[in-house]
Each structure stands twice: as C-alpha cells, then as structure tokens.
PDB file of C-alpha atoms in Angstrom:
ATOM      1  CA  MET H   1     -18.636  26.102   7.558  1.00 73.00           C
ATOM      2  CA  ARG H   2     -17.139  22.750   8.470  1.00 85.00           C
ATOM      3  CA  LEU H   3     -13.820  21.473   7.211  1.00 87.00           C
ATOM      4  CA  SER H   4     -15.384  18.028   6.795  1.00 87.00           C
ATOM      5  CA  GLU H   5     -17.552  19.465   3.977  1.00 89.00           C
ATOM      6  CA  TYR H   6     -14.408  19.593   1.829  1.00 91.00           C
ATOM      7  CA  LEU H   7     -12.729  16.445   3.122  1.00 93.00           C
ATOM      8  CA  SER H   8     -13.724  12.802   2.747  1.00 91.00           C
ATOM      9  CA  GLN H   9     -12.438   9.664   4.416  1.00 93.00           C
ATOM     10  CA  ASP H  10     -10.721   8.681   1.151  1.00 93.00           C
ATOM     11  CA  LEU H  11      -8.695  11.897   1.374  1.00 94.00           C
ATOM     12  CA  VAL H  12      -7.235  11.205   4.823  1.00 96.00           C
ATOM     13  CA  LEU H  13      -3.794   9.625   4.498  1.00 97.00           C
ATOM     14  CA  SER H  14      -2.375   8.447   7.799  1.00 96.00           C
ATOM     15  CA  ASP H  15       0.969   7.066   6.675  1.00 96.00           C
ATOM     16  CA  LEU H  16       2.686   9.182   4.045  1.00 97.00           C
ATOM     17  CA  LYS H  17       5.867   7.515   2.768  1.00 97.00           C
ATOM     18  CA  ALA H  18       7.439  10.453   0.916  1.00 96.00           C
ATOM     19  CA  THR H  19      10.674  11.940   2.214  1.00 94.00           C
ATOM     20  CA  ALA H  20      10.920  15.129   0.123  1.00 96.00           C
ATOM     21  CA  LYS H  21       8.640  18.091  -0.607  1.00 97.00           C
ATOM     22  CA  ALA H  22       7.758  17.272  -4.239  1.00 97.00           C
ATOM     23  CA  GLU H  23       7.196  13.619  -3.343  1.00 97.00           C
ATOM     24  CA  VAL H  24       4.834  14.402  -0.469  1.00 98.00           C
ATOM     25  CA  LEU H  25       2.869  16.805  -2.672  1.00 98.00           C
ATOM     26  CA  ALA H  26       2.511  14.038  -5.274  1.00 97.00           C
ATOM     27  CA  GLU H  27       1.440  11.533  -2.618  1.00 97.00           C
ATOM     28  CA  LEU H  28      -1.157  13.952  -1.234  1.00 97.00           C
ATOM     29  CA  ALA H  29      -2.495  14.760  -4.716  1.00 96.00           C
ATOM     30  CA  ALA H  30      -2.598  11.155  -5.974  1.00 95.00           C
ATOM     31  CA  PRO H  31      -6.038  10.169  -4.587  1.00 94.00           C
ATOM     32  CA  LEU H  32      -7.655  13.266  -6.073  1.00 90.00           C
ATOM     33  CA  GLY H  33      -7.515  11.867  -9.604  1.00 84.00           C
ATOM     34  CA  ALA H  34      -9.780   8.955  -8.679  1.00 82.00           C
ATOM     35  CA  LEU H  35     -12.227  11.009  -6.633  1.00 74.00           C
ATOM     36  CA  THR H  36     -12.407  14.234  -8.594  1.00 72.00           C
ATOM     37  CA  PRO H  37     -12.254  13.727 -12.384  1.00 74.00           C
ATOM     38  CA  ALA H  38     -11.344  17.394 -12.966  1.00 69.00           C
ATOM     39  CA  VAL H  39      -8.082  16.934 -11.071  1.00 82.00           C
ATOM     40  CA  ASP H  40      -4.950  15.782 -12.839  1.00 88.00           C
ATOM     41  CA  PRO H  41      -2.611  14.892  -9.944  1.00 93.00           C
ATOM     42  CA  ALA H  42       0.496  15.908 -11.919  1.00 93.00           C
ATOM     43  CA  GLY H  43      -1.090  19.265 -12.766  1.00 93.00           C
ATOM     44  CA  ALA H  44      -2.017  19.744  -9.121  1.00 95.00           C
ATOM     45  CA  VAL H  45       1.578  19.070  -8.065  1.00 97.00           C
ATOM     46  CA  ALA H  46       2.825  21.625 -10.612  1.00 97.00           C
ATOM     47  CA  VAL H  47       0.445  24.261  -9.185  1.00 96.00           C
ATOM     48  CA  LEU H  48       1.509  23.418  -5.632  1.00 97.00           C
ATOM     49  CA  LEU H  49       5.220  23.573  -6.453  1.00 98.00           C
ATOM     50  CA  GLU H  50       4.696  26.916  -8.182  1.00 97.00           C
ATOM     51  CA  ARG H  51       3.030  28.193  -5.002  1.00 96.00           C
ATOM     52  CA  GLU H  52       5.913  26.813  -2.905  1.00 97.00           C
ATOM     53  CA  SER H  53       8.359  28.781  -5.062  1.00 97.00           C
ATOM     54  CA  LEU H  54       6.735  31.971  -3.745  1.00 96.00           C
ATOM     55  CA  GLY H  55       7.349  30.932  -0.145  1.00 96.00           C
ATOM     56  CA  THR H  56       7.057  27.808   1.915  1.00 96.00           C
ATOM     57  CA  THR H  57       3.705  26.616   3.224  1.00 97.00           C
ATOM     58  CA  GLY H  58       5.541  24.813   6.029  1.00 97.00           C
ATOM     59  CA  ILE H  59       4.332  27.082   8.813  1.00 96.00           C
ATOM     60  CA  GLY H  60       6.180  25.513  11.751  1.00 96.00           C
ATOM     61  CA  ASP H  61       5.246  23.198  14.619  1.00 95.00           C
ATOM     62  CA  GLY H  62       5.454  20.257  12.198  1.00 97.00           C
ATOM     63  CA  ILE H  63       2.665  21.642   9.972  1.00 98.00           C
ATOM     64  CA  ALA H  64       2.448  22.328   6.244  1.00 98.00           C
ATOM     65  CA  ILE H  65      -0.622  23.652   4.424  1.00 98.00           C
ATOM     66  CA  PRO H  66       0.203  23.455   0.723  1.00 98.00           C
ATOM     67  CA  HIS H  67      -2.462  25.153  -1.351  1.00 97.00           C
ATOM     68  CA  GLY H  68      -3.231  26.521  -4.759  1.00 95.00           C
ATOM     69  CA  LYS H  69      -5.849  27.246  -7.395  1.00 93.00           C
ATOM     70  CA  LEU H  70      -6.404  24.668 -10.066  1.00 90.00           C
ATOM     71  CA  PRO H  71      -7.976  25.301 -13.477  1.00 86.00           C
ATOM     72  CA  GLY H  72     -10.984  23.096 -14.191  1.00 82.00           C
ATOM     73  CA  LEU H  73     -11.712  22.336 -10.568  1.00 87.00           C
ATOM     74  CA  THR H  74     -15.371  22.855  -9.681  1.00 86.00           C
ATOM     75  CA  ARG H  75     -15.167  22.774  -5.893  1.00 88.00           C
ATOM     76  CA  ILE H  76     -12.632  23.131  -3.113  1.00 92.00           C
ATOM     77  CA  VAL H  77     -10.992  19.891  -2.024  1.00 92.00           C
ATOM     78  CA  VAL H  78      -8.925  19.182   1.073  1.00 95.00           C
ATOM     79  CA  VAL H  79      -6.556  16.279   1.678  1.00 96.00           C
ATOM     80  CA  ALA H  80      -5.201  15.583   5.165  1.00 97.00           C
ATOM     81  CA  GLY H  81      -2.015  13.611   5.572  1.00 98.00           C
ATOM     82  CA  ARG H  82       0.371  12.515   8.260  1.00 98.00           C
ATOM     83  CA  SER H  83       4.011  11.566   7.981  1.00 98.00           C
ATOM     84  CA  ILE H  84       5.272   9.530  10.918  1.00 95.00           C
ATOM     85  CA  GLN H  85       8.940  10.087  10.036  1.00 96.00           C
ATOM     86  CA  GLY H  86       8.481  13.726   9.007  1.00 97.00           C
ATOM     87  CA  VAL H  87       9.336  15.475   5.747  1.00 97.00           C
ATOM     88  CA  GLU H  88      11.836  18.278   5.192  1.00 96.00           C
ATOM     89  CA  PHE H  89       9.523  20.960   3.815  1.00 97.00           C
ATOM     90  CA  ASP H  90      11.583  24.159   4.135  1.00 96.00           C
ATOM     91  CA  SER H  91       9.460  24.953   7.169  1.00 96.00           C
ATOM     92  CA  LEU H  92       9.736  28.359   8.796  1.00 96.00           C
ATOM     93  CA  ASP H  93      11.100  26.755  11.991  1.00 97.00           C
ATOM     94  CA  PHE H  94      13.456  24.462   9.998  1.00 97.00           C
ATOM     95  CA  LYS H  95      11.841  21.335  11.492  1.00 96.00           C
ATOM     96  CA  PRO H  96      10.329  18.418   9.572  1.00 97.00           C
ATOM     97  CA  CYS H  97       6.594  18.460   8.903  1.00 98.00           C
ATOM     98  CA  HIS H  98       4.347  15.659  10.126  1.00 98.00           C
ATOM     99  CA  ILE H  99       0.902  17.196   9.581  1.00 98.00           C
ATOM    100  CA  PHE H 100      -0.251  18.149   6.080  1.00 98.00           C
ATOM    101  CA  PHE H 101      -3.441  19.776   4.857  1.00 98.00           C
ATOM    102  CA  LEU H 102      -3.518  20.205   1.080  1.00 98.00           C
ATOM    103  CA  VAL H 103      -6.134  22.671  -0.171  1.00 96.00           C
ATOM    104  CA  LEU H 104      -7.009  23.064  -3.841  1.00 94.00           C
ATOM    105  CA  ALA H 105      -9.572  25.608  -4.995  1.00 93.00           C
ATOM    106  CA  PRO H 106     -11.133  26.544  -8.333  1.00 92.00           C
ATOM    107  CA  GLU H 107      -9.506  29.565  -9.951  1.00 89.00           C
ATOM    108  CA  GLN H 108     -12.594  31.751  -9.517  1.00 87.00           C
ATOM    109  CA  VAL H 109     -12.979  31.117  -5.754  1.00 85.00           C
ATOM    110  CA  ALA H 110     -11.148  33.502  -3.429  1.00 76.00           C
ATOM    111  CA  GLY H 111     -12.963  34.211  -0.185  1.00 87.00           C
ATOM    112  CA  LEU H 112     -13.955  30.644   0.660  1.00 89.00           C
ATOM    113  CA  HIS H 113     -10.448  29.373  -0.096  1.00 88.00           C
ATOM    114  CA  LEU H 114      -9.020  31.860   2.396  1.00 91.00           C
ATOM    115  CA  ARG H 115     -11.644  31.001   5.033  1.00 93.00           C
ATOM    116  CA  ILE H 116     -10.776  27.308   4.776  1.00 94.00           C
ATOM    117  CA  LEU H 117      -7.055  28.071   5.142  1.00 94.00           C
ATOM    118  CA  ALA H 118      -7.846  30.210   8.199  1.00 94.00           C
ATOM    119  CA  GLN H 119     -10.011  27.468   9.705  1.00 94.00           C
ATOM    120  CA  ILE H 120      -7.232  24.899   9.249  1.00 96.00           C
ATOM    121  CA  SER H 121      -4.732  27.298  10.834  1.00 94.00           C
ATOM    122  CA  ARG H 122      -7.009  27.867  13.838  1.00 94.00           C
ATOM    123  CA  LEU H 123      -7.565  24.139  14.261  1.00 94.00           C
ATOM    124  CA  LEU H 124      -3.837  23.426  14.163  1.00 96.00           C
ATOM    125  CA  LYS H 125      -3.033  26.095  16.750  1.00 95.00           C
ATOM    126  CA  ASP H 126      -4.589  23.730  19.294  1.00 95.00           C
ATOM    127  CA  GLU H 127      -1.652  21.710  20.650  1.00 95.00           C
ATOM    128  CA  SER H 128      -3.990  18.999  21.928  1.00 95.00           C
ATOM    129  CA  PHE H 129      -5.464  18.567  18.445  1.00 96.00           C
ATOM    130  CA  ARG H 130      -1.972  18.355  16.918  1.00 96.00           C
ATOM    131  CA  ARG H 131      -0.947  15.690  19.431  1.00 96.00           C
ATOM    132  CA  SER H 132      -4.124  13.696  18.707  1.00 96.00           C
ATOM    133  CA  PHE H 133      -3.525  14.008  14.960  1.00 97.00           C
ATOM    134  CA  VAL H 134       0.042  12.698  15.194  1.00 96.00           C
ATOM    135  CA  ALA H 135      -0.891   9.939  17.673  1.00 96.00           C
ATOM    136  CA  ALA H 136      -3.918   8.573  15.788  1.00 96.00           C
ATOM    137  CA  PRO H 137      -3.257   4.851  15.261  1.00 95.00           C
ATOM    138  CA  ASN H 138      -4.701   4.593  11.731  1.00 93.00           C
ATOM    139  CA  SER H 139      -6.673   6.338   8.973  1.00 91.00           C
ATOM    140  CA  GLN H 140     -10.016   5.570  10.613  1.00 95.00           C
ATOM    141  CA  ALA H 141      -8.951   7.245  13.868  1.00 95.00           C
ATOM    142  CA  LEU H 142      -7.635  10.213  11.935  1.00 95.00           C
ATOM    143  CA  TRP H 143     -10.914  10.482  10.014  1.00 96.00           C
ATOM    144  CA  ASP H 144     -12.854  10.244  13.289  1.00 95.00           C
ATOM    145  CA  LEU H 145     -10.808  13.167  14.614  1.00 95.00           C
ATOM    146  CA  LEU H 146     -11.388  15.277  11.490  1.00 94.00           C
ATOM    147  CA  ARG H 147     -14.993  14.351  10.691  1.00 91.00           C
ATOM    148  CA  ASP H 148     -16.480  16.719  13.253  1.00 81.00           C
ATOM    149  CA  THR H 149     -14.242  19.694  12.466  1.00 85.00           C
TER     150      THR H 149
END
C-alpha cells in the first residue's frame, strides 16, 4: 500500500493560510468538493470537528492528522497540507502544527483507514522527512516528496 494511492497533486496544499483549528480543517477540506463529488466540504469539517471533540489529532512535533468517516464517500481520500506560520491545534505538546494530513474514509471501511493512519504516523516519525516537508519550496516540491511514499 502506498500513501500516494490516496493522495493526488491537487490535494497537496503547501501554503495554508488558516490560523485556527476549524479554519485549517475547512481549508484542507475545500479542494475535496471539486475532486470528489461525494464530499461536501462543510459536512467533512463537521465530521472532523466532531472527531476533534473526542481528543486532539495534533500528535506533537508540529504534526496533526485529522481524520474521520464520511457518509457517502466511496473511497479513502488524503489531503496533505503545510502551514508555514503554524496553527494552534490543541496539540499534545502544546506547540503549533505545521504538517497536516487529513484522512477521510467511507463509513464502512475500518481496517484500511487504520493502516493509512499508521503509515502516515510511521512516515512522520522520520525527522529528516519532516524537515524536508517543512522546507519544500512549493506545492510541486511537496508533491515530489510525497509521490513516492
């Protein structure tokens, strides 16, 4: 399984402008409406905020992996985003998040959803990868970094 199977270049956002949790979730979900007709970005944000109410997905080291299950979705989708300035995301280490991987899965999918979350977590444990992600000069460079993962 490759992360790039669930991610496309159009879903790599290198310069997130949001400064708050709900705003960054909306910015990450926005391109999904154009690419995946089954996704209503506002509905996706509601699902993500509901998940956040159970506990933060800001896991520390500047990383957040917001995720949830969305009715009507037919396949898992991943959006990667980077915030240069950082976003207060109630992270476990109380630091702003710069690296975001949003994962949305169909309601009936469980195992694959968890494997993708685990793969993202393993990838982001690599400090060199995190540095490359944050330092990428533009969306193309970020896509180049992610395409082979």
